[in-house]
XYZ file of C-alpha atoms in Angstrom:
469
model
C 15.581 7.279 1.762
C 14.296 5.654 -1.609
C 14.797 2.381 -2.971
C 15.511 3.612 -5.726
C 18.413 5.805 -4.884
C 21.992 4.955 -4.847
C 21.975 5.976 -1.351
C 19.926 3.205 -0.863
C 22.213 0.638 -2.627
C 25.240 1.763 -0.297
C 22.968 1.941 3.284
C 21.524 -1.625 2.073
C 25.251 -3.200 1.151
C 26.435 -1.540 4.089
C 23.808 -3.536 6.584
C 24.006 -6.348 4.424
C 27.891 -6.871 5.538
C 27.089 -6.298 9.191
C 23.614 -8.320 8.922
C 25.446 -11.441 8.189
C 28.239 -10.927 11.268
C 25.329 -10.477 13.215
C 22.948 -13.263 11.881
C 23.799 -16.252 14.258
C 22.806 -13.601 17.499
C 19.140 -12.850 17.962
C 19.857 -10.087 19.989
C 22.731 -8.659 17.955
C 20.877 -9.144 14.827
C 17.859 -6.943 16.121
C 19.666 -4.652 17.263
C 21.152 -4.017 14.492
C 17.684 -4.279 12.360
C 16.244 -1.326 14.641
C 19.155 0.942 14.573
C 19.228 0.190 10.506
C 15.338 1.034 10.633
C 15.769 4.168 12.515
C 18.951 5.425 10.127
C 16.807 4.640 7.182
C 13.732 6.495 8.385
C 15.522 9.506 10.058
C 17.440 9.990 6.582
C 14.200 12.076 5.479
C 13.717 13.437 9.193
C 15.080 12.497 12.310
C 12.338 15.130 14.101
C 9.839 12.636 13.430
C 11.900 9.501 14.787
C 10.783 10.254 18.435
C 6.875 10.098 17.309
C 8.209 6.489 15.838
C 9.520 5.097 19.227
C 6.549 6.797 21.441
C 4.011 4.838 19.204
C 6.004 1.779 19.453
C 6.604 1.983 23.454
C 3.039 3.015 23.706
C 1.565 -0.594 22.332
C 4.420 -2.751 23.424
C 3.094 -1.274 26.957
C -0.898 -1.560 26.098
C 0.093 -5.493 24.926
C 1.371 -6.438 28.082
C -1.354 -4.574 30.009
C -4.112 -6.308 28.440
C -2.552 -10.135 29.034
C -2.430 -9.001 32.800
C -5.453 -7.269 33.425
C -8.791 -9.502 33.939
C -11.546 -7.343 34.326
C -13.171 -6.861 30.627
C -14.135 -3.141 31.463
C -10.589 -2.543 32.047
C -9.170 -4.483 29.060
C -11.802 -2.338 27.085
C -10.514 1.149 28.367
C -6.569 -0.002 27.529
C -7.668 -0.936 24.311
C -9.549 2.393 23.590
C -6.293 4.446 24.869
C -4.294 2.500 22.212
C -6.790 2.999 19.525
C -7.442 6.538 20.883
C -3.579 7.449 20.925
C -2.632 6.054 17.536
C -5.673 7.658 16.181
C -4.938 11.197 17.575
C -1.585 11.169 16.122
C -2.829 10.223 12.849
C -5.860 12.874 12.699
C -3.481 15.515 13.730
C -0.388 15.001 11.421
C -2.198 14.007 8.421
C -6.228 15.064 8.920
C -5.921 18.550 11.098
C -5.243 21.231 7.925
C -8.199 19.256 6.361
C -10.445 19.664 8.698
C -9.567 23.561 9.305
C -9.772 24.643 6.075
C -12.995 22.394 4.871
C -14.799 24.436 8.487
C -12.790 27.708 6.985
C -14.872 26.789 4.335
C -18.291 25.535 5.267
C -19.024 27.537 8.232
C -18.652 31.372 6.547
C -21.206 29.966 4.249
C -24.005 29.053 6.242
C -23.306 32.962 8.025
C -21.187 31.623 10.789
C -18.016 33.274 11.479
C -14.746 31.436 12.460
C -10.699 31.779 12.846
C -8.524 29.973 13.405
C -5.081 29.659 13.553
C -2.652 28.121 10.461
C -0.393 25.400 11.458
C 2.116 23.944 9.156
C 2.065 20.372 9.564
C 4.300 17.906 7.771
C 2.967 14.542 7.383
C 5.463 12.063 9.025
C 6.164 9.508 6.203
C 4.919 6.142 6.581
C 2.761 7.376 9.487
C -0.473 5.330 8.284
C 1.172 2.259 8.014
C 3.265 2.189 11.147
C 0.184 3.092 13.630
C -2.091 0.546 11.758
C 0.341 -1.877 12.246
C 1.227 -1.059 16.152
C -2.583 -0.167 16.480
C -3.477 -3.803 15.404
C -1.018 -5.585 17.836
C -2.710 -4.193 20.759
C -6.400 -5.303 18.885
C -5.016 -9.104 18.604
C -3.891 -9.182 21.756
C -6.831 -8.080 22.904
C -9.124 -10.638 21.276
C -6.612 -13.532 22.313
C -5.454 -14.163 18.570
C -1.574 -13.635 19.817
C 0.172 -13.232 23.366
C 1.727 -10.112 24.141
C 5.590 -9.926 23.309
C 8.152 -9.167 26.388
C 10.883 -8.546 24.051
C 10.885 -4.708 23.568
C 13.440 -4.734 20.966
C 12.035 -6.996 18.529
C 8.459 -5.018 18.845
C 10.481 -2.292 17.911
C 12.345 -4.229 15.074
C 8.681 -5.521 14.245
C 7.274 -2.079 13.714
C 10.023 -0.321 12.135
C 11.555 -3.065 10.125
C 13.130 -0.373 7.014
C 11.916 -3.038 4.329
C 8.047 -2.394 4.628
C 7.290 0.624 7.193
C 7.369 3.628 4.958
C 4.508 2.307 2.250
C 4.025 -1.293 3.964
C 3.075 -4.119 3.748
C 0.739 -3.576 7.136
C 2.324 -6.409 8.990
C 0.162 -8.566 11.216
C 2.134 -9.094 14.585
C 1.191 -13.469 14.060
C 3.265 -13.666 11.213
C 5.617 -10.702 11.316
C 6.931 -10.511 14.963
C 6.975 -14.110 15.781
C 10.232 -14.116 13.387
C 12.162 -11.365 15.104
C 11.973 -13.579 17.852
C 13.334 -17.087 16.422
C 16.634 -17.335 14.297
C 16.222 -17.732 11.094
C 18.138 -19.795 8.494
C 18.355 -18.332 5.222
C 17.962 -20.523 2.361
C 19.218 -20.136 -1.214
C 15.648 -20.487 -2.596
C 14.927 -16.984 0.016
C 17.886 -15.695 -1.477
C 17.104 -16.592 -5.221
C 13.142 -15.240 -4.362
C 14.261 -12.180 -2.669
C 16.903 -10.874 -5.517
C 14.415 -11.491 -8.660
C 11.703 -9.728 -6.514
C 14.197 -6.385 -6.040
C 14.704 -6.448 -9.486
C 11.592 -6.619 -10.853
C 10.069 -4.375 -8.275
C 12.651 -1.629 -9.043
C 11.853 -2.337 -12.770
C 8.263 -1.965 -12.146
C 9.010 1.286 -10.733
C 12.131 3.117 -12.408
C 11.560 1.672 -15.798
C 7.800 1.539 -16.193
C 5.751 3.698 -13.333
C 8.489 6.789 -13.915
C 7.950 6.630 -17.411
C 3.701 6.289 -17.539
C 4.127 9.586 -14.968
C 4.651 12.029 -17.676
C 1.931 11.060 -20.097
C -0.237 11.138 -16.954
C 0.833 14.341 -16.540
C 0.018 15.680 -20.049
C -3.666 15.453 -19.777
C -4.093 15.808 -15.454
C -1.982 18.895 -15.892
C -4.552 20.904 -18.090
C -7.783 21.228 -19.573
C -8.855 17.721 -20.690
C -9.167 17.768 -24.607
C -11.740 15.162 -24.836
C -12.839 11.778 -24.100
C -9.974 9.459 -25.838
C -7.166 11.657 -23.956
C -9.361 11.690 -20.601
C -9.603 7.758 -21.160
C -6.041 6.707 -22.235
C -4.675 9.091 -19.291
C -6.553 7.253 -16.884
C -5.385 3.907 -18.331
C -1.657 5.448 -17.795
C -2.316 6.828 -14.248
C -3.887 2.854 -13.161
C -0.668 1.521 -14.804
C 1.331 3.904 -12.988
C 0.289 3.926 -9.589
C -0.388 -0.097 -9.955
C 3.617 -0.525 -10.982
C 4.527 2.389 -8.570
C 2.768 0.894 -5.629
C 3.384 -3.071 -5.844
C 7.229 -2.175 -7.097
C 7.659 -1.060 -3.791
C 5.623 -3.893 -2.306
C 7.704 -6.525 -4.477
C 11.095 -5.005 -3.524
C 10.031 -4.897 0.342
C 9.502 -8.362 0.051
C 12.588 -9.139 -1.726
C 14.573 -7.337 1.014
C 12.661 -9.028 3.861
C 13.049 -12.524 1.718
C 17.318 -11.996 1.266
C 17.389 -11.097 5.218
C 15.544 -14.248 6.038
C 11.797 -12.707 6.514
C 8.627 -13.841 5.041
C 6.431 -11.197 4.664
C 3.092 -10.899 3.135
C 1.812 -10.421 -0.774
C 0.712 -6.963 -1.030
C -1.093 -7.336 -4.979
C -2.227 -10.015 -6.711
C -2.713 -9.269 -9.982
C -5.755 -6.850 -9.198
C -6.364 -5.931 -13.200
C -6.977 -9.628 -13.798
C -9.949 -9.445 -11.044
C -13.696 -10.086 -12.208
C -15.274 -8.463 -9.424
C -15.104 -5.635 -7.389
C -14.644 -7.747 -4.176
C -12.194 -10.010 -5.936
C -10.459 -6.706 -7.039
C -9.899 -6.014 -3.154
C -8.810 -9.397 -2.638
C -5.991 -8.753 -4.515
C -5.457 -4.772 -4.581
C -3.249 -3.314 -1.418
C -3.926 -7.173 0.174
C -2.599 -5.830 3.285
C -4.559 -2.533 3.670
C -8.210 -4.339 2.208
C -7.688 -7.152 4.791
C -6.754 -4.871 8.049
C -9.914 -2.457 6.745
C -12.102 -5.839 7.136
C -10.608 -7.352 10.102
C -10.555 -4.129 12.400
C -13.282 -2.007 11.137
C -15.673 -3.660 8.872
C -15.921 -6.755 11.458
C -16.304 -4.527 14.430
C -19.076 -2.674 12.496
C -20.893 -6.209 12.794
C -20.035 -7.099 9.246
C -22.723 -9.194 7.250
C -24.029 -10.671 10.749
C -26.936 -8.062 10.843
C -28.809 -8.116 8.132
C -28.291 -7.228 4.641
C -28.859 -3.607 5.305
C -26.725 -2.969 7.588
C -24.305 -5.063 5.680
C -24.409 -2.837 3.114
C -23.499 0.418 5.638
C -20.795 -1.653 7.045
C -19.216 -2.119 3.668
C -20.128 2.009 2.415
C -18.727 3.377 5.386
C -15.546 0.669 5.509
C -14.751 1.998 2.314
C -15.542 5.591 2.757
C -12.948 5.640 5.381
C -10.707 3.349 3.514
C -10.257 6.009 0.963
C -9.791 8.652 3.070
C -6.868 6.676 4.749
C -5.150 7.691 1.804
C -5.230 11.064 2.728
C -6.873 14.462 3.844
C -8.901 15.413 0.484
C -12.323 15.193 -0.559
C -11.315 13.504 -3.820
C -10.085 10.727 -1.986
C -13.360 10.681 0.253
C -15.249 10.301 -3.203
C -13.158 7.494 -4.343
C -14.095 5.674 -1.219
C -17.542 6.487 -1.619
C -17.573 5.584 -5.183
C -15.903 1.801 -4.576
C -18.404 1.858 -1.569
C -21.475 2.187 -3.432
C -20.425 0.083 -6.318
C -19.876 -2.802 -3.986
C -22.611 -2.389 -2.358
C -24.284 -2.946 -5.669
C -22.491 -5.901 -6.514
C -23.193 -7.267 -3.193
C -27.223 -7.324 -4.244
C -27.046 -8.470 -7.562
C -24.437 -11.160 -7.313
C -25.568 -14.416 -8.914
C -28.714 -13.231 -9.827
C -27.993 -14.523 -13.078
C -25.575 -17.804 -13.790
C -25.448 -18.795 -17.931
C -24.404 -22.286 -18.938
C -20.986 -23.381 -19.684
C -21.188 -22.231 -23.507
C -21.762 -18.209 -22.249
C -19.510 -18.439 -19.189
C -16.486 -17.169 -21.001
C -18.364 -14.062 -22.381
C -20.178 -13.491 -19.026
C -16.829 -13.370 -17.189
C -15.362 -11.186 -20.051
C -18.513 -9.100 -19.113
C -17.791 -8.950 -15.723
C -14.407 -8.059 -16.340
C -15.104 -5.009 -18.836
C -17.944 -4.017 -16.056
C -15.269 -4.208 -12.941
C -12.559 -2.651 -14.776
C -14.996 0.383 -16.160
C -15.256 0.947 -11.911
C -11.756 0.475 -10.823
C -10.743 3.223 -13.663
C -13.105 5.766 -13.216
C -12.227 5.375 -9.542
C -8.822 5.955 -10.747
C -10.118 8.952 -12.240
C -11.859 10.458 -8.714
C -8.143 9.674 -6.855
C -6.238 11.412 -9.535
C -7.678 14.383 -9.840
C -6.825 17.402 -8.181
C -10.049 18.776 -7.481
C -14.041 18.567 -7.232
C -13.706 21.167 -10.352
C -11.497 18.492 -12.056
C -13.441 15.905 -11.600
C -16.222 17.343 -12.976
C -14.457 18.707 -16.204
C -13.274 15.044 -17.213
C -16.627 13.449 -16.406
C -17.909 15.851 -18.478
C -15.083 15.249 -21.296
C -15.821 11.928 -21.594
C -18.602 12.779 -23.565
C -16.360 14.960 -25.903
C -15.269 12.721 -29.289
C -12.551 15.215 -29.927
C -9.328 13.266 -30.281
C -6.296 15.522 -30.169
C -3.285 15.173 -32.458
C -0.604 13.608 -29.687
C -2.881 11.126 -28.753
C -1.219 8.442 -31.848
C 2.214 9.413 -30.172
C 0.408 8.472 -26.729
C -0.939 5.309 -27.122
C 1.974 4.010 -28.602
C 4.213 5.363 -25.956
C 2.058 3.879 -23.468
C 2.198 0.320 -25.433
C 5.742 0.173 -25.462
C 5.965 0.132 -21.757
C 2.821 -1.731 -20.715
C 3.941 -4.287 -23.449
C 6.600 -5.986 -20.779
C 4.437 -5.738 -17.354
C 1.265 -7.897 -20.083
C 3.736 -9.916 -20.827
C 4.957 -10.733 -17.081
C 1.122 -10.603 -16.049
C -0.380 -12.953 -18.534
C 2.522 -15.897 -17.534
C 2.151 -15.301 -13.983
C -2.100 -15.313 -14.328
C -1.960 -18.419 -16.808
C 0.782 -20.550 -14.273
C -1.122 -19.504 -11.181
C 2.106 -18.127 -9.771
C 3.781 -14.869 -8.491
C 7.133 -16.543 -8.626
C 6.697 -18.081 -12.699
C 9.963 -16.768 -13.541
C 11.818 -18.894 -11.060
C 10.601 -21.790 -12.871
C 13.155 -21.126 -15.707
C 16.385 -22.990 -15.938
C 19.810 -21.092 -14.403
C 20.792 -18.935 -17.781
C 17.614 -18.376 -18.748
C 16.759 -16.503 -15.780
C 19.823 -14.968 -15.355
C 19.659 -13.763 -18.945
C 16.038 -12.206 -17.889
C 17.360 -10.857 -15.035
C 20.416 -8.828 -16.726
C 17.947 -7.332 -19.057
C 16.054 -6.218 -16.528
C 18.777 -4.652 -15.020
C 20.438 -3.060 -18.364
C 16.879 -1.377 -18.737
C 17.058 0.005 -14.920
C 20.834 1.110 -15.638
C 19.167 3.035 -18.549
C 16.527 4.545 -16.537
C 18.113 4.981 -13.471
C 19.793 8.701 -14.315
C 16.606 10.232 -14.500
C 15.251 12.730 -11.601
C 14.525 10.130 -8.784
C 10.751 10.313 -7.891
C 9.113 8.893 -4.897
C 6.561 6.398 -4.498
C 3.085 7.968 -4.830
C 2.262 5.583 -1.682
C 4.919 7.589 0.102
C 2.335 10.715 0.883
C -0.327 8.160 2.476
């Protein structure tokens, strides 16, 4: 089910009515969020809602398995069944065709012969999220950070909570679970929050990502025609995917916020960033921080030396990108953020200016960062290793072709409102600046807003991109 569907709208007002009989009643009221959750996700394949509830029973069980065992070699081997399990279902459902058909490839190559047989897998949706999220709860109760939950419905309601568990946030179990298991009172400041953040979330996405997709389109499609089309395409496809991606994020949150939830920022205003770490810090917040926490700690981190440092951060984001999904362009896009932090990581601060060239160093920086981020965008768009290396090689083509006036001012139009938003938000220092505007004013913001979604709306209905990860 989308959000941005009108079946949506009618399964949301529907729960809404039955939320708010049901709010005063912990148990009632999770019930009722886990049945919702399982409706919601089953509405694009109830096959795939039994996988849901094994991975959720499986942890719950692990959770309360660790608190009562003592003996550390123990505690270790019911971790490593948790990790083991959760990993297994994700290599199979979303890395096994991969991994077939790169050995297809490879291995007649080098003269040896192999067969095997084809499977038709379908990637369960949400599947990355949910098991990093489950995955982690065992991890913190492991390390002590949380105590295991008794309350088998609210892990459930924790996991699968509709709002966030098809393209996340990847909820942490200390901030996410602990409120399934308290009432909560819902304020008029959650409520005012949570509706401007489902509007401008589904603006973000039916009003500006659906319309950058088709001038994306018109140079990934075919044969780049040189470097100013391969350059203002890419500029489309990072406003696309950005508005895509954190529309969903923004109108998770909203939902969680008018139901009472707090859950976490997922962006940040990543094109603002002036480094590639500080781009992480606020890019996919939830993903970059689990990827450090789980895996690039457990690597050792920076505790070992600046060498190995520098493998723990390649191979943390070598693996980050292909958590995204079973393709070597994806694997390159890992690599490529990889190695460029690792750069960064050796030449930060070698060289600090006074206070009258800080503005044009950080302007620098800026330029620098956001010449990686978009040729990264570049390696995750493209379709293949033969595509990638046709636009690299475009870029050094000056042919401009006739469209490309049309383009860039079809592209302004549309980028013109998320600046706008961008700019206020970075200059205030605050996610929520349009809350600081008096009753009409925002309500006037808000109902154009929503005349330009009404517009939109009654065009083909796309999904996220973040749906296929």
């Amino acid at each position: 089910m989308l959000f941005n569907s009108g079946a949506f709208l009618q399964f949301f007002a529907a729960f809404l009515l039955l939320y708010w009989l049901a709010r005063d009643s912990l148990r009632c009221r999770n019930r009722l969020i886990v049945a919702a959750s399982y409706f919601f996700y089953g509405w694009w394949n109830w096959k795939f809602l039994g996988l849901l509830f094994f991975s959720s029973s499986f942890d719950f069980a692990v959770g309360i398995g660790l608190e009562r065992l003592s003996v550390p070699s123990h505690r270790k081997l019911l971790l490593a069944s948790s990790v083991t399990m959760n990993l297994l279902i994700l290599g199979f459902f979303k890395y096994y065709g991969f991994f077939v058909e790169s050995l297809a490839a490879l291995l007649p190559a080098i003269g040896l012969p192999f067969q095997t047989a084809t499977l038709h897998i379908i990637l369960p949706v949400g599947l990355s999220f949910y098991t990093f999220q489950s995955m982690s709860y065992a991890i913190d109760v492991y390390r002590g950070d949380i105590r295991a939950t008794r309350h088998f419905v609210s892990f459930l309601a924790f996991v699968s909570f509709f709002p966030h568990m098809v393209a996340g946030p990847i909820q942490r179990a200390s901030n996410l679970l602990v409120q399934f298991e308290r009432t909560l009172i819902i304020t008029r400041s959650m409520l005012v929050e949570g509706v401007w953040l489902m509007i401008w979330g589904m603006f973000k996405k039916v009003v500006l990502a659906d319309s950058f997709a088709p001038l994306v389109e018109m140079v990934y499609h075919d044969a780049p025609p040189g470097a100013a089309a391969v350059v203002w395409g890419t500029v489309a496809f990072g406003l696309q995917i950005y508005c895509d991606f954190s529309g969903y994020s923004d109108i998770a949150r909203g939902t969680a916020r008018v139901l009472g939830f707090d859950i976490m920022w997922n962006f940040n205003l990543p094109y603002a960033a002036a480094s590639l770490r500080e781009f992480w810090r606020r890019w996919h917040i939830s993903l970059s921080t689990w990827l450090r926490d789980y895996l690039y700690v457990s690597l050792g981190g920076n505790r070992r030396g600046s060498a190995r440092t520098a493998v723990n951060v390649f191979v943390t984001m070598l693996l980050g990108g292909l958590w995204h999904g079973a393709s070597w362009n994806f694997l390159l896009w890992g690599a490529w953020h990889g190695m460029a932090l690792v750069i960064e990581r050796a030449f930060a601060g070698d060289s600090k200016s006074g206070a009258s060239t800080s503005r044009i160093a950080g302007c620098a920086r800026w330029i620098l960062t956001m010449l990686v981020v978009f040729y990264g965008w570049l390696l995750f768009r493209a379709g293949s290793w033969h595509q990638v290396v046709a636009m690299t090689h475009a870029l050094g083509d000056p042919v401009a072709p006739d469209w490309l006036g049309d383009f860039v001012l079809y592209l302004s139009v549309f980028a013109a409102p998320l600046l706008a938003m961008e700019f206020w938000q970075y200059r205030t220092k605050n996610l929520l600046a349009p809350l600081t505007l008096r009753g009409w004013n925002l309500a006037a913001l808000q109902g154009v807003l929503l005349v330009a979604i009404a517009i939109f709306w009654t065009r083909g209905k796309s999904p996220f991109i973040y749906f296929q990860f």
